[in-house]
PDB file of C-alpha atoms and ligand atoms in Angstrom:
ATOM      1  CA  UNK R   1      31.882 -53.245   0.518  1.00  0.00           C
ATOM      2  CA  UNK R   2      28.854 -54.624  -1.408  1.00  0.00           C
ATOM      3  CA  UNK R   3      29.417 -56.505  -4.678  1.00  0.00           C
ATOM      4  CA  UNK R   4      26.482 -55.049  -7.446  1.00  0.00           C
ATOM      5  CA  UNK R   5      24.532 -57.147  -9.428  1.00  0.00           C
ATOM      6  CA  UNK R   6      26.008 -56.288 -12.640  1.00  0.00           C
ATOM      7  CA  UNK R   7      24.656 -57.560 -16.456  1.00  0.00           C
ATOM      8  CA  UNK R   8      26.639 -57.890 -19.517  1.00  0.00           C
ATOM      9  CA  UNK R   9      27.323 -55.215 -21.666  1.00  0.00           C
ATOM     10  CA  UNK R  10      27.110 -55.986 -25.476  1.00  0.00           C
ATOM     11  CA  UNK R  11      28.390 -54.305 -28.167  1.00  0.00           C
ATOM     12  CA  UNK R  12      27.214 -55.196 -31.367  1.00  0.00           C
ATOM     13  CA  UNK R  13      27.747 -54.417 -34.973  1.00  0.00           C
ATOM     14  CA  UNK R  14      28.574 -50.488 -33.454  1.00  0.00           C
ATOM     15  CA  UNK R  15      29.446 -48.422 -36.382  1.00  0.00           C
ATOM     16  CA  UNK R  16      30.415 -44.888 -36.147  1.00  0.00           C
ATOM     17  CA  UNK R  17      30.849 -42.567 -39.073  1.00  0.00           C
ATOM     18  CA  UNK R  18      32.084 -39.001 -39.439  1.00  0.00           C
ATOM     19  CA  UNK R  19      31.554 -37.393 -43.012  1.00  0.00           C
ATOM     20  CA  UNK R  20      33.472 -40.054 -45.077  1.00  0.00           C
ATOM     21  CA  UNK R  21      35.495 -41.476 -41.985  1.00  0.00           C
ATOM     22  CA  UNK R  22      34.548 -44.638 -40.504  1.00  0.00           C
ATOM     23  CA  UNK R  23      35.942 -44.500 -37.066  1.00  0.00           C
ATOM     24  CA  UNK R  24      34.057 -47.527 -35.466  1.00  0.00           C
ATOM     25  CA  UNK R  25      33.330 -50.574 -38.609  1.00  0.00           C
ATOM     26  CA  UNK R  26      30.825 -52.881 -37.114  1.00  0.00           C
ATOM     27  CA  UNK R  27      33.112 -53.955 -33.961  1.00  0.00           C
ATOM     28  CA  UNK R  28      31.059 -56.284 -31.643  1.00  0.00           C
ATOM     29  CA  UNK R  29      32.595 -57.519 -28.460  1.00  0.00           C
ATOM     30  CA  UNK R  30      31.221 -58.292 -24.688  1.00  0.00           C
ATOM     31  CA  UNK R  31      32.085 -57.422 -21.220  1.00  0.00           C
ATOM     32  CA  UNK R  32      31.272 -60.395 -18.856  1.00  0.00           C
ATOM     33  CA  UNK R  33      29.883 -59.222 -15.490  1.00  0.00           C
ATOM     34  CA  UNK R  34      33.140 -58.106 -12.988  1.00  0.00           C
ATOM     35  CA  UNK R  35      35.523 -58.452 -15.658  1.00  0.00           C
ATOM     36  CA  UNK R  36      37.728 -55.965 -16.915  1.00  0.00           C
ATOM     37  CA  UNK R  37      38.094 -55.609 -20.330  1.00  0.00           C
ATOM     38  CA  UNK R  38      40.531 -53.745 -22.230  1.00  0.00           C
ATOM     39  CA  UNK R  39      40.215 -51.929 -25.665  1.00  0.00           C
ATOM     40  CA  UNK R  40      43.277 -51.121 -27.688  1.00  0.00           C
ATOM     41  CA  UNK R  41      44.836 -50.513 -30.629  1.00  0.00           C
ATOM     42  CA  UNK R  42      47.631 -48.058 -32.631  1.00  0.00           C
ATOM     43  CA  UNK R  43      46.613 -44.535 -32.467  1.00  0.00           C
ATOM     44  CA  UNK R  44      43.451 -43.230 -34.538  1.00  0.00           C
ATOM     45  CA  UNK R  45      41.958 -47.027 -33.936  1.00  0.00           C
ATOM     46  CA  UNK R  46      38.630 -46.098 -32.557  1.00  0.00           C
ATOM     47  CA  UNK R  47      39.487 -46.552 -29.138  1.00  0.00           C
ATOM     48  CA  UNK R  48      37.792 -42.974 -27.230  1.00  0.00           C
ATOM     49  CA  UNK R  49      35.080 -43.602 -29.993  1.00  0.00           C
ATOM     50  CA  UNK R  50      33.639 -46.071 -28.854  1.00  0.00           C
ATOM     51  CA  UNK R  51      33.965 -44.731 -25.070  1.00  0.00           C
ATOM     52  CA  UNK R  52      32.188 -41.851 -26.225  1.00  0.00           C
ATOM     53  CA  UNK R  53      29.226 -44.143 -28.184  1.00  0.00           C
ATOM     54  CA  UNK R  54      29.505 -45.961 -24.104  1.00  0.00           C
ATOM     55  CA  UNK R  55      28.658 -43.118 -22.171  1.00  0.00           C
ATOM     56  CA  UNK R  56      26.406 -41.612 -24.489  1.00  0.00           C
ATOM     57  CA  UNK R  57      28.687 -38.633 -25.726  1.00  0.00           C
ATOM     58  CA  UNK R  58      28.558 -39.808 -29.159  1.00  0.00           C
ATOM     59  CA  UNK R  59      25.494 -41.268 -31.003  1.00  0.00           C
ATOM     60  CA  UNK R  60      26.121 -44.331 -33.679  1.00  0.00           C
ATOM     61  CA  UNK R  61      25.685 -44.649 -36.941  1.00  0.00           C
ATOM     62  CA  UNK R  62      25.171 -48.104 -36.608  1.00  0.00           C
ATOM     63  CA  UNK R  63      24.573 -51.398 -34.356  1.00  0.00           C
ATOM     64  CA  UNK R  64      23.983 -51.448 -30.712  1.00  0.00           C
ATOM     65  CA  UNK R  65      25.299 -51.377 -27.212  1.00  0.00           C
ATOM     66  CA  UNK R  66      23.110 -53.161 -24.925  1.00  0.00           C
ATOM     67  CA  UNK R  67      23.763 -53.338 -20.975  1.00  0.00           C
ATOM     68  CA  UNK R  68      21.501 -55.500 -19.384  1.00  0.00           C
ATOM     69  CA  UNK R  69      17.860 -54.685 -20.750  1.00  0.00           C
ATOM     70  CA  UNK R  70      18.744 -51.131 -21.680  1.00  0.00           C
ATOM     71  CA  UNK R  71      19.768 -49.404 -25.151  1.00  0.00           C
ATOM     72  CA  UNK R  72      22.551 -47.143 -24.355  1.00  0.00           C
ATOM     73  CA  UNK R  73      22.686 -45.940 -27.986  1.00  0.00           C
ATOM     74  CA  UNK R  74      19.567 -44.369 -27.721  1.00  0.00           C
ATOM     75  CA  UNK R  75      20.117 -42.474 -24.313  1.00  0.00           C
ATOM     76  CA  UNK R  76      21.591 -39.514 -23.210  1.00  0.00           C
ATOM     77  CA  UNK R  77      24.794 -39.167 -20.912  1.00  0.00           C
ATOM     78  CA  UNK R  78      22.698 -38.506 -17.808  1.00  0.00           C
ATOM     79  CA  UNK R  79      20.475 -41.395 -18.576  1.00  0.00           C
ATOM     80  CA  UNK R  80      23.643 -44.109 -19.329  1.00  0.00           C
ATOM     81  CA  UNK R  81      25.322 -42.408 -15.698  1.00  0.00           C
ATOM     82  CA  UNK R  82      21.665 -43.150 -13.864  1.00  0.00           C
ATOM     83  CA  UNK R  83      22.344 -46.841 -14.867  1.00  0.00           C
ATOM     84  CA  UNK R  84      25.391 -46.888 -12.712  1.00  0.00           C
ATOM     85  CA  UNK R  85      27.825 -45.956 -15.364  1.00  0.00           C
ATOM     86  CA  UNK R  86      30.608 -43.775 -14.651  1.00  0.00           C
ATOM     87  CA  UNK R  87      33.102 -42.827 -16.562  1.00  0.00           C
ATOM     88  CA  UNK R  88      37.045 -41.380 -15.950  1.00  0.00           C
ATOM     89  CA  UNK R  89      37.960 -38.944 -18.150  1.00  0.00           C
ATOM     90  CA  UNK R  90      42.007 -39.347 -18.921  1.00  0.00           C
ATOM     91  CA  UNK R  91      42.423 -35.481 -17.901  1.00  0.00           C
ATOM     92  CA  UNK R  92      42.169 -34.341 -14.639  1.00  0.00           C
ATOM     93  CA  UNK R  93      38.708 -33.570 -13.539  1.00  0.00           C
ATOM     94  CA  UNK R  94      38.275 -32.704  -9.860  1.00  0.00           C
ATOM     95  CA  UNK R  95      37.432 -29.439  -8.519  1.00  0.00           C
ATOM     96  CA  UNK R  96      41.152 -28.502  -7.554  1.00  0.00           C
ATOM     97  CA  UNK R  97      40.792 -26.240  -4.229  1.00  0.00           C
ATOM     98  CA  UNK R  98      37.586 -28.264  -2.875  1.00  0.00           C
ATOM     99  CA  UNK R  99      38.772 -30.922  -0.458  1.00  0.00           C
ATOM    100  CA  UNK R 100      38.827 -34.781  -0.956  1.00  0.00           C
ATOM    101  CA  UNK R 101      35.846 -35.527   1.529  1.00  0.00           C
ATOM    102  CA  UNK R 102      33.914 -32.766  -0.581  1.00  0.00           C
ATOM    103  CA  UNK R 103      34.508 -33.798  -4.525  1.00  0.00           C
ATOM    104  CA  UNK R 104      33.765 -37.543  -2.998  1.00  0.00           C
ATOM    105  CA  UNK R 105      30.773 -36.381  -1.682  1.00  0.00           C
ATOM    106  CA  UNK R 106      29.665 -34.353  -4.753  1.00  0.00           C
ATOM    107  CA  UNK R 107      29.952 -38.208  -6.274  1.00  0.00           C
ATOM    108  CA  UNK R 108      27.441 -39.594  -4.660  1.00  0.00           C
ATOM    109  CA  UNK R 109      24.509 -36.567  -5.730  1.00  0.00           C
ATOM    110  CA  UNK R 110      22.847 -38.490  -7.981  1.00  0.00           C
ATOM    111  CA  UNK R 111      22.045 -41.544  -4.879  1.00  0.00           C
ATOM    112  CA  UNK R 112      21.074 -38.623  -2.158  1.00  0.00           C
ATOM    113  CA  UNK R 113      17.412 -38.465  -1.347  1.00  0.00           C
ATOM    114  CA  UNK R 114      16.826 -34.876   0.748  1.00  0.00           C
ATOM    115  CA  UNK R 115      19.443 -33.311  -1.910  1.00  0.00           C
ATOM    116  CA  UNK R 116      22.353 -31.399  -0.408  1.00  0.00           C
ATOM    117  CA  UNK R 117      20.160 -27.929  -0.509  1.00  0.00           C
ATOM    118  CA  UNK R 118      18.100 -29.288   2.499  1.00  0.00           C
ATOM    119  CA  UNK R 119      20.974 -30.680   3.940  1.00  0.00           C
ATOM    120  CA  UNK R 120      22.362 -27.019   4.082  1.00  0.00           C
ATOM    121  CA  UNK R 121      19.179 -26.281   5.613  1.00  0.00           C
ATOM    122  CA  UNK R 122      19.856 -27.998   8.169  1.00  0.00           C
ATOM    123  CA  UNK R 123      16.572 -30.587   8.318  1.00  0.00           C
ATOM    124  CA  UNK R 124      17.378 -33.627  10.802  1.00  0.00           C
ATOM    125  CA  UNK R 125      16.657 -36.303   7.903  1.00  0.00           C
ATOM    126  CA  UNK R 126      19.286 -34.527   5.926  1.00  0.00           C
ATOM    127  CA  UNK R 127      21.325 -34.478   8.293  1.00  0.00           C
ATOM    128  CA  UNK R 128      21.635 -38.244   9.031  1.00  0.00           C
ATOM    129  CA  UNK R 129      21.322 -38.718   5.641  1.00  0.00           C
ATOM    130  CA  UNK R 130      24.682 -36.865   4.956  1.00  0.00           C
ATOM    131  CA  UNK R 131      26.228 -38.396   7.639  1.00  0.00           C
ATOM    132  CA  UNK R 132      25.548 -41.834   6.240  1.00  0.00           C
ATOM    133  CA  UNK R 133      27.338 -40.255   2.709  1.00  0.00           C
ATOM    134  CA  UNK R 134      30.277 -39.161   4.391  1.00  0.00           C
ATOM    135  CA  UNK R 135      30.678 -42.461   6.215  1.00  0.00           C
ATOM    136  CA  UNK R 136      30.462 -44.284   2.806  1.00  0.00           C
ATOM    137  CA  UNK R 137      33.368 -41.608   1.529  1.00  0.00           C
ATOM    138  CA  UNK R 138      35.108 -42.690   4.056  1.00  0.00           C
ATOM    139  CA  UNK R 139      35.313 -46.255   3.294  1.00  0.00           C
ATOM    140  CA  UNK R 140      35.590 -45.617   0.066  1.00  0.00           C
ATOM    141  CA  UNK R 141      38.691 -43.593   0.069  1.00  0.00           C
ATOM    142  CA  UNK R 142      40.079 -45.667   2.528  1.00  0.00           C
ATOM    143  CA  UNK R 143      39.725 -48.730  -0.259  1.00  0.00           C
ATOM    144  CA  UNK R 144      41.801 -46.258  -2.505  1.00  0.00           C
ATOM    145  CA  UNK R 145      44.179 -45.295  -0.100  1.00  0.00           C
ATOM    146  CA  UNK R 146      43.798 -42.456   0.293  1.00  0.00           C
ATOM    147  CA  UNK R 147      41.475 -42.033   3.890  1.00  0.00           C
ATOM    148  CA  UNK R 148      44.515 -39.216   5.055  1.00  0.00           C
ATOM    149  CA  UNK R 149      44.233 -37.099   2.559  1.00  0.00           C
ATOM    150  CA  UNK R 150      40.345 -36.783   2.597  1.00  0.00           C
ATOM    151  CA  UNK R 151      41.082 -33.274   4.365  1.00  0.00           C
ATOM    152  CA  UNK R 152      43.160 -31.850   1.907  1.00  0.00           C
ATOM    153  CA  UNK R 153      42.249 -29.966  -1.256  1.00  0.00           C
ATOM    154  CA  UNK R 154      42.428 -32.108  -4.246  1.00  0.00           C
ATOM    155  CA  UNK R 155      44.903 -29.886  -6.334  1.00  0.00           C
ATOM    156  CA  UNK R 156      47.267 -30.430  -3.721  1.00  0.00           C
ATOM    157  CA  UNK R 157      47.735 -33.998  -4.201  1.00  0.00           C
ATOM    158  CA  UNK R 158      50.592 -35.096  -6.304  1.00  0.00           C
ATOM    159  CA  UNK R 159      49.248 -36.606  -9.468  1.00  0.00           C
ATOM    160  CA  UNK R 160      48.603 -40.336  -9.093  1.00  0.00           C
ATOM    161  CA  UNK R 161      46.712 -39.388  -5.916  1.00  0.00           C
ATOM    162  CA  UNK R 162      44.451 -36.927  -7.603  1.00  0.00           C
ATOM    163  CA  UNK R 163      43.852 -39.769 -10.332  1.00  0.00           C
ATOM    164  CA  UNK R 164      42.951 -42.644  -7.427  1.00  0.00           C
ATOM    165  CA  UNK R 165      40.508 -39.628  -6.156  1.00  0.00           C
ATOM    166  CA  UNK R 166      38.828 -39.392  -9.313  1.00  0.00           C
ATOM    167  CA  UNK R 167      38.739 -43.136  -9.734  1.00  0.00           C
ATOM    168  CA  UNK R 168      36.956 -42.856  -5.628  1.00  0.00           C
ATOM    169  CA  UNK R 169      34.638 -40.294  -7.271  1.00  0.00           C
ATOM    170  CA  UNK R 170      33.284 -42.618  -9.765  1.00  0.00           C
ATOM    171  CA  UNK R 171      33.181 -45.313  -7.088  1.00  0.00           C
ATOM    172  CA  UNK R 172      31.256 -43.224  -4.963  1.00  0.00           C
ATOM    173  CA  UNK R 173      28.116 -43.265  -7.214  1.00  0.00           C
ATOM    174  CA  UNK R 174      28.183 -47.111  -6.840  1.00  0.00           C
ATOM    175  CA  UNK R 175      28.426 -47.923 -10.623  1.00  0.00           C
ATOM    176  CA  UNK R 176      27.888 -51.165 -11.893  1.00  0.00           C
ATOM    177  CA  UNK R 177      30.323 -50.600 -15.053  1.00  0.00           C
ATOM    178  CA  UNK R 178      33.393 -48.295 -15.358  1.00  0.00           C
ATOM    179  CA  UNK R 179      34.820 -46.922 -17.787  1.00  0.00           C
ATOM    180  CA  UNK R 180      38.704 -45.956 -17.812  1.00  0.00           C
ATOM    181  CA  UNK R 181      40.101 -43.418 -20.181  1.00  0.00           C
ATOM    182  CA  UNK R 182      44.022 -44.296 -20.194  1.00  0.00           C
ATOM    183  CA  UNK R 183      44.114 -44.175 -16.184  1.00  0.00           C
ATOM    184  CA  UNK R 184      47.819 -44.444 -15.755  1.00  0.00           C
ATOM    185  CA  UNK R 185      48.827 -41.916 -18.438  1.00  0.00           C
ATOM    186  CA  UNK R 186      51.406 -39.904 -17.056  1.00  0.00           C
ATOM    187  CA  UNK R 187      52.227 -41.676 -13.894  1.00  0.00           C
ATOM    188  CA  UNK R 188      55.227 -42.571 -12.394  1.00  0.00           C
ATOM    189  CA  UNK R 189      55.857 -46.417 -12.525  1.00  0.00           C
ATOM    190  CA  UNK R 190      55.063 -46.265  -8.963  1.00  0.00           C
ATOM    191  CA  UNK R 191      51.629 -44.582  -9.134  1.00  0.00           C
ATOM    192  CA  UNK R 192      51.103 -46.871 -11.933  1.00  0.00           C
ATOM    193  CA  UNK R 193      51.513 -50.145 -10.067  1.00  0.00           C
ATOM    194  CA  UNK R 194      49.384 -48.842  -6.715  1.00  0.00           C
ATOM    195  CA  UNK R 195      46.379 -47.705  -9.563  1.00  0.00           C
ATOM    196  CA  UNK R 196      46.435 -51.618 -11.285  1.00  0.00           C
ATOM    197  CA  UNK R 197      46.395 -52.736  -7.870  1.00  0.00           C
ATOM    198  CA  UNK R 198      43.361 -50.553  -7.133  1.00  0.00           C
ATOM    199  CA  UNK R 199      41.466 -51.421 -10.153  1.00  0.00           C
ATOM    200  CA  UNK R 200      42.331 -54.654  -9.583  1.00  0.00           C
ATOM    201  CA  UNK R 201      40.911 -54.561  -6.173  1.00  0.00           C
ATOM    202  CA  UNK R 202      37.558 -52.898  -7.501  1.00  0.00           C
ATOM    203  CA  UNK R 203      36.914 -55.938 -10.008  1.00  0.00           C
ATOM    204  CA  UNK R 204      37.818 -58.418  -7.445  1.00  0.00           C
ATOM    205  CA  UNK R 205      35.856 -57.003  -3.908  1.00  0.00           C
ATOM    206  CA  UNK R 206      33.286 -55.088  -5.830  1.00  0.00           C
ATOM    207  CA  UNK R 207      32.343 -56.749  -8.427  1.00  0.00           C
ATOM    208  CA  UNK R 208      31.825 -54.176 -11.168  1.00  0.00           C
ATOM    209  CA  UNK R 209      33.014 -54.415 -14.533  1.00  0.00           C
ATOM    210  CA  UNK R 210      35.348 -52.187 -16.310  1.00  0.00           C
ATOM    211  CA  UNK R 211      36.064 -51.293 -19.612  1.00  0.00           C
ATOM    212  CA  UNK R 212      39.656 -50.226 -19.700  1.00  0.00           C
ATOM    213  CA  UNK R 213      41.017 -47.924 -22.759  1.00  0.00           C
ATOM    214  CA  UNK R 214      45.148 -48.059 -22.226  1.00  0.00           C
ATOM    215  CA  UNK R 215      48.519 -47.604 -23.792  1.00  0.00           C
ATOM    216  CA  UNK R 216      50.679 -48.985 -21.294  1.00  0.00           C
ATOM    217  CA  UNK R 217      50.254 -52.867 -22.288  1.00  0.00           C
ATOM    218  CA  UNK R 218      52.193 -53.985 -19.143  1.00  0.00           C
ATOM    219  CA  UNK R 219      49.453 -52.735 -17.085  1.00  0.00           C
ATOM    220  CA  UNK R 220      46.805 -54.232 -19.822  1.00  0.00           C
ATOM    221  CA  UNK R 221      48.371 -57.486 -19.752  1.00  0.00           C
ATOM    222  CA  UNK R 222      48.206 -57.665 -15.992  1.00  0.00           C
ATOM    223  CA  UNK R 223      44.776 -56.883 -15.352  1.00  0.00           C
ATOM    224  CA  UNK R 224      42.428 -57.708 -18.236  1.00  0.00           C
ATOM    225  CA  UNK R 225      40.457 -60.556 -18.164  1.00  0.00           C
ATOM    226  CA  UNK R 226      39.735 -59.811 -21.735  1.00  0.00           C
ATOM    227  CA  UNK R 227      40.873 -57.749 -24.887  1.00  0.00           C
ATOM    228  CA  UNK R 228      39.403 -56.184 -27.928  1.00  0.00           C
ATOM    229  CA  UNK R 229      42.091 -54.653 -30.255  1.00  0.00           C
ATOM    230  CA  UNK R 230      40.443 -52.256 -33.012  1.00  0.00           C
ATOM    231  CA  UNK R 231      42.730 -51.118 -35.897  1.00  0.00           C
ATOM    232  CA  UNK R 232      41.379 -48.344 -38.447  1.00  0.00           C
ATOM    233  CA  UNK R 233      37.968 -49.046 -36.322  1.00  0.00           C
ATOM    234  CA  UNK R 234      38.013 -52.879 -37.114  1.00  0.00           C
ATOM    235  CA  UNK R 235      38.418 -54.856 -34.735  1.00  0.00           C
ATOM    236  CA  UNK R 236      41.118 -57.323 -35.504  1.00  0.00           C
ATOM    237  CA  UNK R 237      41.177 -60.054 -32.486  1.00  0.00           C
ATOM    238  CA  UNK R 238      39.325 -60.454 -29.600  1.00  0.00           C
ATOM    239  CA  UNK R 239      40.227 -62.911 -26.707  1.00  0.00           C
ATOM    240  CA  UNK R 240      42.416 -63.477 -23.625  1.00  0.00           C
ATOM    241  CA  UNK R 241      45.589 -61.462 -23.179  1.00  0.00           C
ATOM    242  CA  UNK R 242      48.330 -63.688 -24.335  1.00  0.00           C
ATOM    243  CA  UNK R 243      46.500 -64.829 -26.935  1.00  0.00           C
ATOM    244  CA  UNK R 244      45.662 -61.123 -28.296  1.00  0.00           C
ATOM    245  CA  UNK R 245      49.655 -60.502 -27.163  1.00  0.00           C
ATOM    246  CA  UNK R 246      50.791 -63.155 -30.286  1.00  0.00           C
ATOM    247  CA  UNK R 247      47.883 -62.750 -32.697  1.00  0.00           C
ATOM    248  CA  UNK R 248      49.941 -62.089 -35.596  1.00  0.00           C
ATOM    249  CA  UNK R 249      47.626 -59.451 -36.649  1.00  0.00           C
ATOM    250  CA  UNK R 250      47.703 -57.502 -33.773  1.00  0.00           C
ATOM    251  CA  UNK R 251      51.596 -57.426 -33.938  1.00  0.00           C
ATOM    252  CA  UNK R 252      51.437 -56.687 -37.582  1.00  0.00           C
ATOM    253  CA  UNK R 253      48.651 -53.398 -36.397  1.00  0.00           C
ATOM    254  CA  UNK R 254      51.433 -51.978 -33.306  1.00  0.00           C
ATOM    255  CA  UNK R 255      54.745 -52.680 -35.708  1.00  0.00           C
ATOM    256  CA  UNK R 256      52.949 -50.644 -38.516  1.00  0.00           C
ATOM    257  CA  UNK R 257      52.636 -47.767 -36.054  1.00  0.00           C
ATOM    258  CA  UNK R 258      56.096 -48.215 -34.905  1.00  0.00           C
ATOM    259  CA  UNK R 259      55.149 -46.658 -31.222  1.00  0.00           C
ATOM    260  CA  UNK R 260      53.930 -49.248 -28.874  1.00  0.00           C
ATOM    261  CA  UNK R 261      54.518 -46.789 -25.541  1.00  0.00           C
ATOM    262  CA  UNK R 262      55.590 -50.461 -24.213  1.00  0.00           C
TER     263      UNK R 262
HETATM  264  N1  ATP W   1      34.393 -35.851 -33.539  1.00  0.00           N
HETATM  265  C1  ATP W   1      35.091 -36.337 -34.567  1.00  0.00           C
HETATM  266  N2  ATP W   1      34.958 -35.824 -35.808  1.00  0.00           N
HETATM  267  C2  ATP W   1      35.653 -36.313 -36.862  1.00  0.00           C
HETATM  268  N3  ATP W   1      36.516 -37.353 -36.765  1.00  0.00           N
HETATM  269  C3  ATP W   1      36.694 -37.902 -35.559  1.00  0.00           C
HETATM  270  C4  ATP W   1      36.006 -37.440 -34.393  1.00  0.00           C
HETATM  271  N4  ATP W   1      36.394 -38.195 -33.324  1.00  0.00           N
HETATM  272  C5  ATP W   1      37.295 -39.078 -33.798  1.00  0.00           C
HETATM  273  N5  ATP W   1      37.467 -38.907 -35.134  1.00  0.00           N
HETATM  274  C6  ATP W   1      38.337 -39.711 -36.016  1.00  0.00           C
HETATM  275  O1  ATP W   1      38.017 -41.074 -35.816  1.00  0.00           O
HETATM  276  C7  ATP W   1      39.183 -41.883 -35.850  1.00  0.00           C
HETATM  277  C8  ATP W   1      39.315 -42.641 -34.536  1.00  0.00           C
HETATM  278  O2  ATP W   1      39.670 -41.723 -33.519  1.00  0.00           O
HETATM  279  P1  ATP W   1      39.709 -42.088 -31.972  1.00  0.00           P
HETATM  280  O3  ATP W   1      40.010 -40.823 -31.231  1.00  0.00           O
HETATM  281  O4  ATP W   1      38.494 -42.829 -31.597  1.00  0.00           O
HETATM  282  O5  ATP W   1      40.985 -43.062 -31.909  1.00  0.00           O
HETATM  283  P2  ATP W   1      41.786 -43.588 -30.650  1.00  0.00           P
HETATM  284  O6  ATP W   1      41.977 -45.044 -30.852  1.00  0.00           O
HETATM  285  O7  ATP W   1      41.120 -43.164 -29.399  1.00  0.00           O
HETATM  286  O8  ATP W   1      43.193 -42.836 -30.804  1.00  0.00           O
HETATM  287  P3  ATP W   1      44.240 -42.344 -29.666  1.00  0.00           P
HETATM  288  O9  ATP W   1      44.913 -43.566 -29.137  1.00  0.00           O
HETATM  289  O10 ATP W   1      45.182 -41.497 -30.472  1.00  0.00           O
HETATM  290  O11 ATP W   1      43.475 -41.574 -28.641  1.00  0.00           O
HETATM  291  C9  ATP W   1      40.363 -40.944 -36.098  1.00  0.00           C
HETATM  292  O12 ATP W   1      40.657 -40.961 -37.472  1.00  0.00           O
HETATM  293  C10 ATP W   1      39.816 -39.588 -35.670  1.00  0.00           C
HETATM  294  O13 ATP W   1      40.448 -38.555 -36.370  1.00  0.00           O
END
């Protein structure tokens, strides 16, 4: 597969507010191009905030988020996905009775040209075009791992599969940054090594960055490249993992909330 070109994405001074609560206080912090880089933090720390300020869900009070040349504060969700964006929600999302091959393909809408209305049509150009879509399904859910189930209906997958489906999804629009809402909540420790390994594998043969929002620090430890750790929506270090992992702040934030989900 293709590496993208990918810019930096820049988060500056972003300040959220919501009637008297400040969830996000000035937190700046950037994700290098085909790095993954983890938020985290104690519950309540401003964590799906700032996702939600990243793809567009949320609007700021304050600062900026700048990938590349464009403003992502002041766009919409539509806009931020048409900049190669995607993001994975941390509940299930896929249509649960279409198959694999189909929710795949509905990923990749936004890069069709004849539109899947004259491809039901039946017009030659369409046609070839679609074939050229499901080929590049294909490959992509074979890079997942999950090529043999592309015939079954997504529901029917036990869970970790239907998560590695959505994470093919998002792949399948060819995003240059993705963004990962807790993507091995729930999983068995199994599924949860096979989906680092994945995202791993995206970073390294694709190229694209990913911001990664997780509890389970094993799996943060092992893949980022970098970390931001907000508390009360500060953020109180910034840096590589191990030295995040014995910033004596950062232990001081996760004993205070006496839960660390390990
Ligand atoms: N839409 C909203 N309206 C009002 N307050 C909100 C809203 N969204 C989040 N908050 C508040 O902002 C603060 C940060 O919440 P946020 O959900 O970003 O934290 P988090 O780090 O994602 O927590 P968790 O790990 O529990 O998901 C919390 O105090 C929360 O109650």
């Amino acid at each position: 597969m293709t590496p993208q070109t990918v810019p930096p994405l820049e988060v500056r001074e972003l300040t959220v507010r919501f009637a008297g609560l400040t969830a996000l206080d000035a937190v700046s912090f950037t994700v290098r191009p085909g790095t993954v880089h983890a938020v985290i933090g104690p519950n309540g720390a401003g964590k799906s905030t700032c996702f939600n300020v990243l793809s567009g869900v949320y609007r700021a009070t304050g600062g900026s988020v700048r990938f590349g040349e464009h403003e992502l504060t002041a766009m919409r969700p539509h806009e931020i996905a048409g900049l190669g964006v995607a993001r994975i929600f941390q509940n299930l999302a896929l249509p649960p009775r279409a198959t694999v091959a189909d929710s795949l393909l509905l990923g990749r809408h936004r890069l069709t040209r004849t539109g899947f209305l004259a491809a039901g049509l039946r017009f030659p150009s369409a046609a070839r075009e679609e074939r050229l879509h499901r080929e590049r399904v294909r490959e992509i859910a074979a890079f997942v791992g999950l090529e043999r189930q592309l015939g079954r209906p997504a529901g029917s997958l036990p869970y970790g599969q239907q998560k590695l489906a959505e994470l093919a999804r998002a792949l399948c629009m060819e995003p240059r940054l993705l963004l990962l809402d807790e993507p091995v909540a729930g999983m068995t420790g199994d599924e949860r090594r096979r989906t680092a390994a994945v995202i791993a594998g995206v970073r390294d043969s694709l190229g694209i960055s990913i911001v990664l929002v997780e509890h389970d620090m094993g799996v943060v430890m092992r893949l980022a490249d970098a970390v931001t750790v907000l508390d009360f929506g500060r953020r109180i270090a910034d840096g590589a993992p191990t030295d995040v992992q014995n910033d004596p702040a950062v232990i001081r934030a996760y004993l205070g909330e006496g839960d660390t989900r390990s």
